Tab-separated table of C-alpha atoms in Angstrom:
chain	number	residue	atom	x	y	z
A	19	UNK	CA	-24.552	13.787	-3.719
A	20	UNK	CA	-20.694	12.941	-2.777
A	21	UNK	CA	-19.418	9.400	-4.052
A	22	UNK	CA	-19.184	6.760	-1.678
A	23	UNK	CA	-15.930	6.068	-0.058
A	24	UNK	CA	-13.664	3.418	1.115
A	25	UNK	CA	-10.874	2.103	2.510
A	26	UNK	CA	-8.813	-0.545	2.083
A	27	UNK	CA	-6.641	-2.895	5.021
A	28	UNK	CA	-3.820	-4.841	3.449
A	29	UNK	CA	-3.258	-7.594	6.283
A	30	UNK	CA	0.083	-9.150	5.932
A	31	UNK	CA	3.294	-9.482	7.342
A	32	UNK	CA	4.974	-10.976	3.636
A	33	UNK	CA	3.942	-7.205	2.338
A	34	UNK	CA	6.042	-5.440	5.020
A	35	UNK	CA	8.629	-7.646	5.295
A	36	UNK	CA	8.990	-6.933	0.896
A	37	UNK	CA	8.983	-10.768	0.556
A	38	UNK	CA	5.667	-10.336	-1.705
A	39	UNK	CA	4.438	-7.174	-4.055
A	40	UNK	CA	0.675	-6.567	-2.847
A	41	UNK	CA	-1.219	-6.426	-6.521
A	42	UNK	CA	-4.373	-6.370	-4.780
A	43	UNK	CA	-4.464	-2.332	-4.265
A	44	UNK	CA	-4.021	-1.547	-7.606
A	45	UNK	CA	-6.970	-4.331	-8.479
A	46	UNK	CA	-9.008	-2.891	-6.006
A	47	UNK	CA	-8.254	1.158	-6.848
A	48	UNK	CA	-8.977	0.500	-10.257
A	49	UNK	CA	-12.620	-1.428	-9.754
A	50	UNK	CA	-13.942	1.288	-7.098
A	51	UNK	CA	-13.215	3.943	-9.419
A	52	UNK	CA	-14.917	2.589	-12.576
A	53	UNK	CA	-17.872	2.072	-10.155
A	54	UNK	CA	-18.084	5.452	-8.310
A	55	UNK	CA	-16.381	4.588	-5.027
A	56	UNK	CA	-13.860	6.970	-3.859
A	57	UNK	CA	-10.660	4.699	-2.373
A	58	UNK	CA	-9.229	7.221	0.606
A	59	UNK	CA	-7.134	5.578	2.682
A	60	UNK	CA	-4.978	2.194	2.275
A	61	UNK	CA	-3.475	0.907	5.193
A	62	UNK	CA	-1.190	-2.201	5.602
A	63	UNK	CA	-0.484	-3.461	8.595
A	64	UNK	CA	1.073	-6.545	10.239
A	65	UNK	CA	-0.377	-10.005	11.361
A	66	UNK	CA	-0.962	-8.441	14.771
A	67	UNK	CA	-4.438	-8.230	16.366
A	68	UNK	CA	-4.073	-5.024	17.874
A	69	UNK	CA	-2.673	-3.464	14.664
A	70	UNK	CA	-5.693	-5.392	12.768
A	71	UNK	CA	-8.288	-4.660	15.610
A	72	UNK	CA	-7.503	-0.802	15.685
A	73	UNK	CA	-6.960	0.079	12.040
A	74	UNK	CA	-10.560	-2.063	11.181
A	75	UNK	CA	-12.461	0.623	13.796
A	76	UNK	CA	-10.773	3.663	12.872
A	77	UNK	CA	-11.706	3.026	8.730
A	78	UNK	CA	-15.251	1.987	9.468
A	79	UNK	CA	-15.921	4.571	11.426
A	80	UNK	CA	-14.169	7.053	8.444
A	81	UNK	CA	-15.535	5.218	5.412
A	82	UNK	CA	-18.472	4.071	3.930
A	83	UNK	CA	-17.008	0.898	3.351
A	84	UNK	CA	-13.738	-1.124	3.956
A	85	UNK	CA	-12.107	-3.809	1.854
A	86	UNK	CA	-9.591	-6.290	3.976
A	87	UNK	CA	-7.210	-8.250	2.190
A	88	UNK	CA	-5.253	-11.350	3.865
A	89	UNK	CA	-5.427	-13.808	6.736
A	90	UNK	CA	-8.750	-15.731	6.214
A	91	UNK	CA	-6.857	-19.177	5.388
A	92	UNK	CA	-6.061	-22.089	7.894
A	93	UNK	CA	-3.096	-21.988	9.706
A	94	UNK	CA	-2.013	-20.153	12.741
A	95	UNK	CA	-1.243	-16.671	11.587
A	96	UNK	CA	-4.249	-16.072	9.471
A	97	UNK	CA	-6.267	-14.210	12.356
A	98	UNK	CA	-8.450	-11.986	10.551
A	99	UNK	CA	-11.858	-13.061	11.425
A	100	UNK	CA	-11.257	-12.921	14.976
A	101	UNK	CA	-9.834	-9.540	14.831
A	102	UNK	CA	-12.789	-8.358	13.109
A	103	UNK	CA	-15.113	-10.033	15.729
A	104	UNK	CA	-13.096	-8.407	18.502
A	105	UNK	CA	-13.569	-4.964	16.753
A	106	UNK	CA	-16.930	-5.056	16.612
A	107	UNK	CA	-17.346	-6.702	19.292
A	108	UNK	CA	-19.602	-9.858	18.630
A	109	UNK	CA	-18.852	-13.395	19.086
A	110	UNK	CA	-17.138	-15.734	16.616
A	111	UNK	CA	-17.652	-19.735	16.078
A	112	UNK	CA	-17.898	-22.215	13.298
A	113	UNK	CA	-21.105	-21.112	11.001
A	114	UNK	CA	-23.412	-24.161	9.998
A	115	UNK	CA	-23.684	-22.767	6.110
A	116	UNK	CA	-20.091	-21.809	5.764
A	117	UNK	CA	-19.397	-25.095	7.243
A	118	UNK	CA	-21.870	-26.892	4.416
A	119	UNK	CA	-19.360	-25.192	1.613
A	120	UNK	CA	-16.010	-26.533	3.181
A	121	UNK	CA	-17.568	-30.578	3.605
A	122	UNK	CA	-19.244	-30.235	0.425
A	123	UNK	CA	-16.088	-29.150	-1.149
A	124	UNK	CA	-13.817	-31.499	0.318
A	125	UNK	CA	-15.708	-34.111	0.460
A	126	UNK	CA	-16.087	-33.895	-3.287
A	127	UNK	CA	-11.952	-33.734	-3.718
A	128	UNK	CA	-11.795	-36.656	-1.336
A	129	UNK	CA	-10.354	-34.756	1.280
A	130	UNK	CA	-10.950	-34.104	4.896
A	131	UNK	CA	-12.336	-31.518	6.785
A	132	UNK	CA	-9.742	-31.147	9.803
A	133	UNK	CA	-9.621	-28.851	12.100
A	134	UNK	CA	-7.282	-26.296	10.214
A	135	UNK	CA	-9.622	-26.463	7.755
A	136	UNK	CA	-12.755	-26.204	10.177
A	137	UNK	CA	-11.255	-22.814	11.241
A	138	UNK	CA	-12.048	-21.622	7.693
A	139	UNK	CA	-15.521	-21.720	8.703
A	140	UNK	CA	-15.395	-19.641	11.772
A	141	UNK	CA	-17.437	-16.362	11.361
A	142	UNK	CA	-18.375	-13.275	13.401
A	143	UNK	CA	-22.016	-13.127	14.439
A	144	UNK	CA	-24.417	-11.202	11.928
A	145	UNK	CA	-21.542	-11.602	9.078
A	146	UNK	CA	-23.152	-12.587	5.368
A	147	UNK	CA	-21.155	-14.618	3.280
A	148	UNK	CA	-19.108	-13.367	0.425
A	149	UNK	CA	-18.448	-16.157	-1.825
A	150	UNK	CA	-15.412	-17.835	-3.130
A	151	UNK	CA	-15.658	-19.682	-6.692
A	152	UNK	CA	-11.980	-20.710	-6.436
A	153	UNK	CA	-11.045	-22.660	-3.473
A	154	UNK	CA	-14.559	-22.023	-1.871
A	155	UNK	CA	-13.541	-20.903	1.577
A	156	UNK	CA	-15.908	-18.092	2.157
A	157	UNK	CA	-15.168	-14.321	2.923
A	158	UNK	CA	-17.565	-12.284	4.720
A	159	UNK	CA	-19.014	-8.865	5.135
A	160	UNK	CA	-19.477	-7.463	8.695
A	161	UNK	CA	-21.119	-4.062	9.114
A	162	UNK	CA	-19.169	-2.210	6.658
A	163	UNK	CA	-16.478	-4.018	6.358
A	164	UNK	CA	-15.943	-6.806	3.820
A	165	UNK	CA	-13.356	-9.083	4.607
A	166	UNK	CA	-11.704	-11.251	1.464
A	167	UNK	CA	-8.723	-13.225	0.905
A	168	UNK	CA	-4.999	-12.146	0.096
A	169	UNK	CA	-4.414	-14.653	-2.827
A	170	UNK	CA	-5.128	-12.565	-5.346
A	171	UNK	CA	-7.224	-14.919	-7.669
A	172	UNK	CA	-9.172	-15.366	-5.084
A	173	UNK	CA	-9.600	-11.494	-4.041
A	174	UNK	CA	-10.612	-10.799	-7.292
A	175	UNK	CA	-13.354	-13.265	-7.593
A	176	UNK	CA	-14.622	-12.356	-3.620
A	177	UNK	CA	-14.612	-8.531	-4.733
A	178	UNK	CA	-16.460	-9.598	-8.159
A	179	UNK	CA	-19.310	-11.170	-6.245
A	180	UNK	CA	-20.073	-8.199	-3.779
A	181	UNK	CA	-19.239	-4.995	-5.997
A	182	UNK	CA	-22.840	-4.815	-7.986
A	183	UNK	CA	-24.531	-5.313	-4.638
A	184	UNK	CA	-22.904	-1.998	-3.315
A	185	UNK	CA	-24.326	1.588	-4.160
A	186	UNK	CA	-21.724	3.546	-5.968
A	187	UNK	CA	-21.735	7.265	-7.441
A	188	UNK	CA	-20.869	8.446	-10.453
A	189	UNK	CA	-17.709	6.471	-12.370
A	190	UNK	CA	-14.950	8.925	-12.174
A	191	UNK	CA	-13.791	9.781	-15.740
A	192	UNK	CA	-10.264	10.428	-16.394
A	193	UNK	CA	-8.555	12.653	-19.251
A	194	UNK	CA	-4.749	11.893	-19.632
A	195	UNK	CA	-2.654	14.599	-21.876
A	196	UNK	CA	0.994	14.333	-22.429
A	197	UNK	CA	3.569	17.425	-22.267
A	198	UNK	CA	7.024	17.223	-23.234
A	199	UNK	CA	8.144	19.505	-21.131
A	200	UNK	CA	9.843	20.164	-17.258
A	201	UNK	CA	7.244	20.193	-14.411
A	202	UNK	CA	8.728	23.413	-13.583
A	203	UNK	CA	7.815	25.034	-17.322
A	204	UNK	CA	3.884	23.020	-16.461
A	205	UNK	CA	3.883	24.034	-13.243
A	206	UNK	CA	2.024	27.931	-13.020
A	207	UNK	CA	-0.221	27.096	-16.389
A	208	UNK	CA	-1.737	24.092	-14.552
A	209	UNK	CA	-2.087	25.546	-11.193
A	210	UNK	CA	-4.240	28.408	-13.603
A	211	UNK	CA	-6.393	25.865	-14.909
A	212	UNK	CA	-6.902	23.564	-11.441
A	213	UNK	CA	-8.058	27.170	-10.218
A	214	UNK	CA	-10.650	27.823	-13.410
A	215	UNK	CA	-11.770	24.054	-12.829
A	216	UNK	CA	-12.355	23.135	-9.005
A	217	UNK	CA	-14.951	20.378	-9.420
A	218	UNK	CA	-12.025	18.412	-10.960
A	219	UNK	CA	-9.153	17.191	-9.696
A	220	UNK	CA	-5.726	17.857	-11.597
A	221	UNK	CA	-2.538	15.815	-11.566
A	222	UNK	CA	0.909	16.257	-13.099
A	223	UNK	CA	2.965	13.154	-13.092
A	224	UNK	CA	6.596	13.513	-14.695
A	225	UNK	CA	8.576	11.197	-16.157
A	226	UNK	CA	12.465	11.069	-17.919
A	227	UNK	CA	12.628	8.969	-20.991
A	228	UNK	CA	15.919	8.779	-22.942
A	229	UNK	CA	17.532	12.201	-20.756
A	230	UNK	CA	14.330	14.317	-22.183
A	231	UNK	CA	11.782	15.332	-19.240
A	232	UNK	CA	8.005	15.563	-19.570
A	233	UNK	CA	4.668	14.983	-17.592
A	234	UNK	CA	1.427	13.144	-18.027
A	235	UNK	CA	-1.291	15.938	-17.033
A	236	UNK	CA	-4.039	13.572	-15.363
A	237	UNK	CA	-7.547	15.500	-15.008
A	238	UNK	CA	-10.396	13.745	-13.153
A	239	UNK	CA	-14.090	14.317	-12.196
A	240	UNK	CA	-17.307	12.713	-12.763
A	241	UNK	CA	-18.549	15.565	-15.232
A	242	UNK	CA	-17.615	15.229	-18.973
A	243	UNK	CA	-18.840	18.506	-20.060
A	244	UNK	CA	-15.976	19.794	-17.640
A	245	UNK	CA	-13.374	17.205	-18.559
A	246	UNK	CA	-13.867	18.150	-22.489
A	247	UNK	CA	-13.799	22.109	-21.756
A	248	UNK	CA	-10.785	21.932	-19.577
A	249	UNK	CA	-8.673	19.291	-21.986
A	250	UNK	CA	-9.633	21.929	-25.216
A	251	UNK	CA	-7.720	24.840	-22.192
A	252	UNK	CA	-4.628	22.573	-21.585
A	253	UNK	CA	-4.251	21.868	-25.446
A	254	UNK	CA	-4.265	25.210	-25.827
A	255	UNK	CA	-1.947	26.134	-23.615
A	256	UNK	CA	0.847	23.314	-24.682
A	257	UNK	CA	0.192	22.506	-27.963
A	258	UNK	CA	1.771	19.679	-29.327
B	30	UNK	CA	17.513	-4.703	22.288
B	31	UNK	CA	14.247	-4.868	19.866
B	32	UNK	CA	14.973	-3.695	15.886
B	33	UNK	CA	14.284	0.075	15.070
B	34	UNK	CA	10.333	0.635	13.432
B	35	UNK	CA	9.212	2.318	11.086
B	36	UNK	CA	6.044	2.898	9.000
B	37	UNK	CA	5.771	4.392	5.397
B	38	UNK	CA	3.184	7.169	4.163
B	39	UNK	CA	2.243	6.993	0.282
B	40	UNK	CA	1.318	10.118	-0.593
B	41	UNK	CA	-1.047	10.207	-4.282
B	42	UNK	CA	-4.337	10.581	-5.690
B	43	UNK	CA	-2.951	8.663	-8.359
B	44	UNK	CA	-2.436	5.593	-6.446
B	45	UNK	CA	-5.837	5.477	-5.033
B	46	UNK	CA	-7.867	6.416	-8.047
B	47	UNK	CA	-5.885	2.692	-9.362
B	48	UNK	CA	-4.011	5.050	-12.601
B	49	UNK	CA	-0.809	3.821	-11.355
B	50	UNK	CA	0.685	1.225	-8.970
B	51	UNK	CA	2.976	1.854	-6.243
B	52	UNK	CA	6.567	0.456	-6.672
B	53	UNK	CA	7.825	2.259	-3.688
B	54	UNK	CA	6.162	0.471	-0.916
B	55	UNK	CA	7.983	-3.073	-2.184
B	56	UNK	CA	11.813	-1.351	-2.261
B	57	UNK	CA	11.608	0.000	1.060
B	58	UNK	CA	9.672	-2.853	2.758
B	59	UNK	CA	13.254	-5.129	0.986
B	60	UNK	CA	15.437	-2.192	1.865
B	61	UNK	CA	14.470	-2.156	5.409
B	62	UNK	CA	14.202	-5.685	5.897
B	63	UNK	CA	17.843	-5.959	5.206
B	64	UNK	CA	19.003	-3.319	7.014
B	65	UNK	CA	17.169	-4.489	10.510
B	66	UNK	CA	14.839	-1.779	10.598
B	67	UNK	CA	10.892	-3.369	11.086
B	68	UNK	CA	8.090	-2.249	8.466
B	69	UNK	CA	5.281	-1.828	10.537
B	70	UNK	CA	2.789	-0.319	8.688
B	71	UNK	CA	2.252	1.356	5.434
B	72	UNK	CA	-0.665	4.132	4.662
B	73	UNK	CA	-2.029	5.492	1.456
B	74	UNK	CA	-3.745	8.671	1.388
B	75	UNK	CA	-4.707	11.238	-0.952
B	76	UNK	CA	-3.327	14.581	-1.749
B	77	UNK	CA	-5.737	16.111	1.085
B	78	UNK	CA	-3.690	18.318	4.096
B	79	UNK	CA	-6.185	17.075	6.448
B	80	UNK	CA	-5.255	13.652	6.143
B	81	UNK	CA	-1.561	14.423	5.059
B	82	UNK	CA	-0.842	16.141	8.158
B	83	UNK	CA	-2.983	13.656	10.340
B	84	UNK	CA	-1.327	10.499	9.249
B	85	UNK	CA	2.049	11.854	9.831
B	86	UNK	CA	1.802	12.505	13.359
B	87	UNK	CA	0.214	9.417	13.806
B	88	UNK	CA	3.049	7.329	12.270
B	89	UNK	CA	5.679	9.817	13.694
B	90	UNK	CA	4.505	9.052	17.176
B	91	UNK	CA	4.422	5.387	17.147
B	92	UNK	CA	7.501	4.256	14.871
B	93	UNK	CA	11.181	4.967	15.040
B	94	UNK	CA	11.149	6.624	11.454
B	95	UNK	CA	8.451	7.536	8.874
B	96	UNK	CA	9.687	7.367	5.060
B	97	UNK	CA	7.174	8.994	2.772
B	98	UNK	CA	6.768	9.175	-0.865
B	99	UNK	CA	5.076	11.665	-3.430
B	100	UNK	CA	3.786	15.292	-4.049
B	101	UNK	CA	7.319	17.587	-3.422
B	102	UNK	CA	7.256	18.614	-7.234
B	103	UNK	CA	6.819	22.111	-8.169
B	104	UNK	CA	3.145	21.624	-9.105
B	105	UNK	CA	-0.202	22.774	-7.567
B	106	UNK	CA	-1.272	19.325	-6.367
B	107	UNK	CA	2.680	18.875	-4.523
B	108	UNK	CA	1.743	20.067	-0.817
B	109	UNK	CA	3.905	17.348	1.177
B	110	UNK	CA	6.504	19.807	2.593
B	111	UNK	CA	3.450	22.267	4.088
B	112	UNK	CA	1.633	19.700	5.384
B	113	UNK	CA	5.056	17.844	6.896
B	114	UNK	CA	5.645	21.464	8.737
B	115	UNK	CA	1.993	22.095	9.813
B	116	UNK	CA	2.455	18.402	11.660
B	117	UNK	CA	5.288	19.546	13.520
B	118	UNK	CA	3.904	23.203	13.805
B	119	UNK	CA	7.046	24.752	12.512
B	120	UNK	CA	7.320	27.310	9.748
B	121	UNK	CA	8.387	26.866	6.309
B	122	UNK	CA	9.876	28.492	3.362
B	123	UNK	CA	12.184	28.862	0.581
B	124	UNK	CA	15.653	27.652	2.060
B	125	UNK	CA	19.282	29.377	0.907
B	126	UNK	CA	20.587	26.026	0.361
B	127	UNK	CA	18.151	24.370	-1.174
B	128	UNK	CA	18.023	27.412	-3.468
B	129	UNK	CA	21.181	27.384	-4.289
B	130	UNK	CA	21.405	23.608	-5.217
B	131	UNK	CA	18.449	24.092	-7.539
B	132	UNK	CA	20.186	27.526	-8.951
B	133	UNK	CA	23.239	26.016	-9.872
B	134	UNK	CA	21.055	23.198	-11.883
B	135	UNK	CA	19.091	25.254	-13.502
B	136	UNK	CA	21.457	27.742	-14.965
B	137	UNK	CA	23.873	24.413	-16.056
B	138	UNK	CA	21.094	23.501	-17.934
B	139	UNK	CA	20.076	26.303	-19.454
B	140	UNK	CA	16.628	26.944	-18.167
B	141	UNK	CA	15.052	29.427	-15.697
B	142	UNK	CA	14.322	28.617	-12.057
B	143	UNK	CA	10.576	29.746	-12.174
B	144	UNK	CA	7.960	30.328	-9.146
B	145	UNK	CA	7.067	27.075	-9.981
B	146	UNK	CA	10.619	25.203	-9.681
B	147	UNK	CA	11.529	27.464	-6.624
B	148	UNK	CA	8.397	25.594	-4.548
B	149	UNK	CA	10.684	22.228	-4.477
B	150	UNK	CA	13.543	24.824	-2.027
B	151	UNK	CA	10.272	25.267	0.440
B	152	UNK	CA	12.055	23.217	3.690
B	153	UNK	CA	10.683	23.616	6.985
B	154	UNK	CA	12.322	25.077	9.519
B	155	UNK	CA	15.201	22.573	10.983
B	156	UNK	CA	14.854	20.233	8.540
B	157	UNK	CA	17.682	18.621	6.910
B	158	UNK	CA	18.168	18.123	3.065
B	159	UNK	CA	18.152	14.738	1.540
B	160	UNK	CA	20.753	14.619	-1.545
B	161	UNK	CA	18.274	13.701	-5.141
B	162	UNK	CA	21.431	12.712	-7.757
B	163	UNK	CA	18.407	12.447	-10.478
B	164	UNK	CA	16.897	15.345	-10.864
B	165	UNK	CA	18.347	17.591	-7.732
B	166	UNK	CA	14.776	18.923	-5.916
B	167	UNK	CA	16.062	17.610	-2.662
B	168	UNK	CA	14.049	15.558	-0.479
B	169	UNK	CA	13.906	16.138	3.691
B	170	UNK	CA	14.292	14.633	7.036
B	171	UNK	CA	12.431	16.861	10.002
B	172	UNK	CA	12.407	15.032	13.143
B	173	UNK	CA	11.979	11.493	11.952
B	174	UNK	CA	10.136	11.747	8.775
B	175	UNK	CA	12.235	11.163	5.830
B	176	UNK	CA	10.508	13.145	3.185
B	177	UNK	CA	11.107	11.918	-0.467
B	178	UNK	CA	9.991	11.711	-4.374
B	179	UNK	CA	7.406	9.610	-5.641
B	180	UNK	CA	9.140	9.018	-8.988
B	181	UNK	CA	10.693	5.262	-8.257
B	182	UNK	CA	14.069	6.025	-9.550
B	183	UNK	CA	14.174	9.452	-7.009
B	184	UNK	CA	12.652	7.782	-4.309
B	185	UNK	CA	15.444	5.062	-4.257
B	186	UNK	CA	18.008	7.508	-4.890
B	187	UNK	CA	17.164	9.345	-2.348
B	188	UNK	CA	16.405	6.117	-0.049
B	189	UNK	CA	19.805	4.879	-0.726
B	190	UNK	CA	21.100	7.868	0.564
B	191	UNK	CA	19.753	8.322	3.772
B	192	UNK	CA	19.749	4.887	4.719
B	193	UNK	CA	22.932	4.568	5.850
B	194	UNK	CA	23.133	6.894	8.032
B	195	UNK	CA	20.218	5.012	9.899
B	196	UNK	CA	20.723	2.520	13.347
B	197	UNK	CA	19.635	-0.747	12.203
B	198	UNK	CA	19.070	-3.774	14.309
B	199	UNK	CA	19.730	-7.817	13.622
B	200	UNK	CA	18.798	-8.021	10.140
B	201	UNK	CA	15.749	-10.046	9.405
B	202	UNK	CA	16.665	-13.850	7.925
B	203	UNK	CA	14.804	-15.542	6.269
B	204	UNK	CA	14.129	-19.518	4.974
B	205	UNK	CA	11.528	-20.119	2.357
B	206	UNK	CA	10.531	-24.023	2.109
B	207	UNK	CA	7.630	-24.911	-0.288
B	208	UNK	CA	5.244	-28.001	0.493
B	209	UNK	CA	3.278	-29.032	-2.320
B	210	UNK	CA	0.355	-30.103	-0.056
B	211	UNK	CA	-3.327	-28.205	0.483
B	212	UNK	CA	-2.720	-25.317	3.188
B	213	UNK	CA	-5.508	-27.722	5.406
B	214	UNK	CA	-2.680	-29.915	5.507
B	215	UNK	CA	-0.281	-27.918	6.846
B	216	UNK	CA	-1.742	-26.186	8.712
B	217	UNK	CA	-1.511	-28.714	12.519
B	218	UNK	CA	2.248	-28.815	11.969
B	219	UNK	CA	3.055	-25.911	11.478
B	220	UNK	CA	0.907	-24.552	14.236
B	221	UNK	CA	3.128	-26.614	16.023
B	222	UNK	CA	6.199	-25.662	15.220
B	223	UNK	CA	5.241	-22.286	15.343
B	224	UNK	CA	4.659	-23.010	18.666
B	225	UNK	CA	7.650	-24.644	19.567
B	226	UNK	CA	9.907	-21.554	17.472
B	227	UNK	CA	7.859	-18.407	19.529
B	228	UNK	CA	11.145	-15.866	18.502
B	229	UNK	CA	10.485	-17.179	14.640
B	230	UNK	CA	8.089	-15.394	12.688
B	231	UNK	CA	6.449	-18.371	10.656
B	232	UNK	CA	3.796	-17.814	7.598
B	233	UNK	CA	2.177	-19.670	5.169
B	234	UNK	CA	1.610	-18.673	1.481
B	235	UNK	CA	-0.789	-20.586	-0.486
B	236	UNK	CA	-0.761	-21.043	-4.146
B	237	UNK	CA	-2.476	-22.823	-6.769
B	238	UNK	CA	-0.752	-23.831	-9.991
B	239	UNK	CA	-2.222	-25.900	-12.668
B	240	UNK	CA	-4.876	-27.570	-10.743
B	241	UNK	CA	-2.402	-28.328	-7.416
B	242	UNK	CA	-2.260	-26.786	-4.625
B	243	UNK	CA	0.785	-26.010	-2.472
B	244	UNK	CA	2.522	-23.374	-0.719
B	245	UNK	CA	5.408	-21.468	0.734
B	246	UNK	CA	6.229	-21.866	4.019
B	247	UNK	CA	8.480	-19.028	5.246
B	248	UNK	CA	10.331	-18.399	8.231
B	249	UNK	CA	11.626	-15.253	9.870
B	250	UNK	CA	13.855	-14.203	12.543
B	251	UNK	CA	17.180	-12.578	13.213
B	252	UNK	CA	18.798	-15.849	15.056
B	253	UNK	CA	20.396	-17.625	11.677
B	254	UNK	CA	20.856	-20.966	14.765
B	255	UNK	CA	16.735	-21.088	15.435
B	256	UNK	CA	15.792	-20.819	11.829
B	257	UNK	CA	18.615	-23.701	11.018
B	258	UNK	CA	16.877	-25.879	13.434
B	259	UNK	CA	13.209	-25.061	12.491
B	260	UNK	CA	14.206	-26.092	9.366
B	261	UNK	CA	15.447	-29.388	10.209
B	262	UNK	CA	11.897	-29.985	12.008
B	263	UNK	CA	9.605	-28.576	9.173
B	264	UNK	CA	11.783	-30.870	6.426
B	265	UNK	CA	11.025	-33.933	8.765
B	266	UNK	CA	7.901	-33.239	8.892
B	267	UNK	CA	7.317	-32.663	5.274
B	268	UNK	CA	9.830	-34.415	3.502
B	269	UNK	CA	10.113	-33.950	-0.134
């Protein structure tokens, strides 16, 4: 049976505008793959709802799942829940429980619950919870799509909670090799052994270090029988 | 007269699978940025045609320009060009010029241009070539995708040599003023002021650092006299 997949919506107009590097990507690539989810697509777009709205229905219709990062805090621009209401189409209001974490919280910190912070506890109709052991604002999943927060302390500690309640396939293993030599010299030798091996999937990624040229051969699949069979080929075939 | 637009297309198994993380995506959003053109939206996808060739006429249809990065190596796996000329439906093959850039770098350096090395002069048909000082392979612009290397110091070679040839609008200016209050506290004002400021582009970037919370509050817009006075109004309301 396939892996599952996913995508992943980067919400944020600080990513496009270069004012911040996203690091929540790479966090996320690096988790789905150890559990067996296969990361297609990553789209970032701006803090506009039709932008959000749009890309949210075209990757849940694609994907098994989708991972939103961004716009789930208090102030004006953080419209992310009521984009995802809109694309699914249900109604969104202040939730009773979600509401329980914020005036626990802040009540404990000596602080009020305004309404900036109120809107934290606005969620789409027939969402579950995700939860946030940092600053407690919750996420939530909808459907298939699970929507976190940007910070990425936060992101990280939202994604911990829901990844061992999702299904995933078999972890895809990797094999790295490294050949000190031009693509172009790499090039018809791998293309050989991507043909011998099609259940894996075969990367060369070069690199120049001190003027010399080289590549990092990348092989991945979720069979290790393969993996072994077609790293003893490459060794073979560039020797070190 | 509204700023050019412009989306990027991340081209890499590698990205998604979390082995390495993108560097390109943060110089071109800052490149842009400065140069007036807007960073709409960014995609990842993997090295699959189907979704190679659909993303691009997406993006090509709805921004000004489309930058892409990865896969136009001589390897197996590098199939950006043919799926850049399947979206536009025009042929492709190996191009005189591009040859003979590639010719004269090989035989300076002493080593053979292979099958392998003559895939990276495969151009489509009325493309034109994009100058690589690193390592030669040229990149491509067809229509209004700007095809380019995935290596980061290519990609901003290459970048920085296009770009000027590129219509840019106002450049984008921006004011960064940090308020070390909860984001719930912020949040009313600034809703306000966003309010009263509708050409500014306002955001609000939390943080937490050693126990206190805070955050950035950043300001965007292309009118240096509106962001002066939104300033004056945010430091009166949160004076330091």
């Amino acid at each position: 049976m396939p892996n599952p997949t996913a995508a992943m919506l980067v919400i944020g107009d600080e990513i496009l505008s270069g004012r911040t590097r996203d690091a929540n990507m790479y966090h996320l690539a690096g988790q789905l793959t150890r559990q067996g989810i296969d990361l297609k697509e990553v789209r970032v777009v701006s803090d506009d709802p039709e932008a959000i709205v749009s890309a949210t229905r075209a990757l849940s219709t694609a994907y098994t799942h989708v991972f939103t990062s961004g716009g789930i805090g208090p102030t004006h621009d953080d419209i992310t829940a009521d984009c995802i209401a809109a694309a699914f189409g249900v109604s969104i209001g202040v939730r009773a429980d979600a509401r329980a974490i914020l005036q626990a919280h802040y009540d404990a910190n000596g602080q009020e619950l305004n309404d900036a912070r109120l809107r934290m506890a606005r969620i789409p109709d027939g969402a579950c919870l995700i939860d946030n052991p940092v600053s407690k604002a919750p996420g939530f999943t909808l459907q298939n799509v699970h929507v976190m927060a940007g910070v990425p302390s936060i992101f990280q500690a939202m994604l911990a909670s829901i990844l061992p309640s999702l299904t995933g396939g078999k972890p895809l293993l990797s094999v790295t090799y490294r050949v000190d030599r031009g693509e172009g010299d790499i090039a018809a030798p791998l293309g050989a052994l991507a043909a011998a091996f099609p259940q894996l999937s075969i990367g060369c990624y070069p690199f120049q270090k001190d003027g010399l040229f080289g590549a990092n051969i990348v092989m991945r699949g979720t069979d290790d029988s393969q993996l072994q069979k077609a790293m003893t080929a490459l060794k073979g075939e560039f020797p070190q």
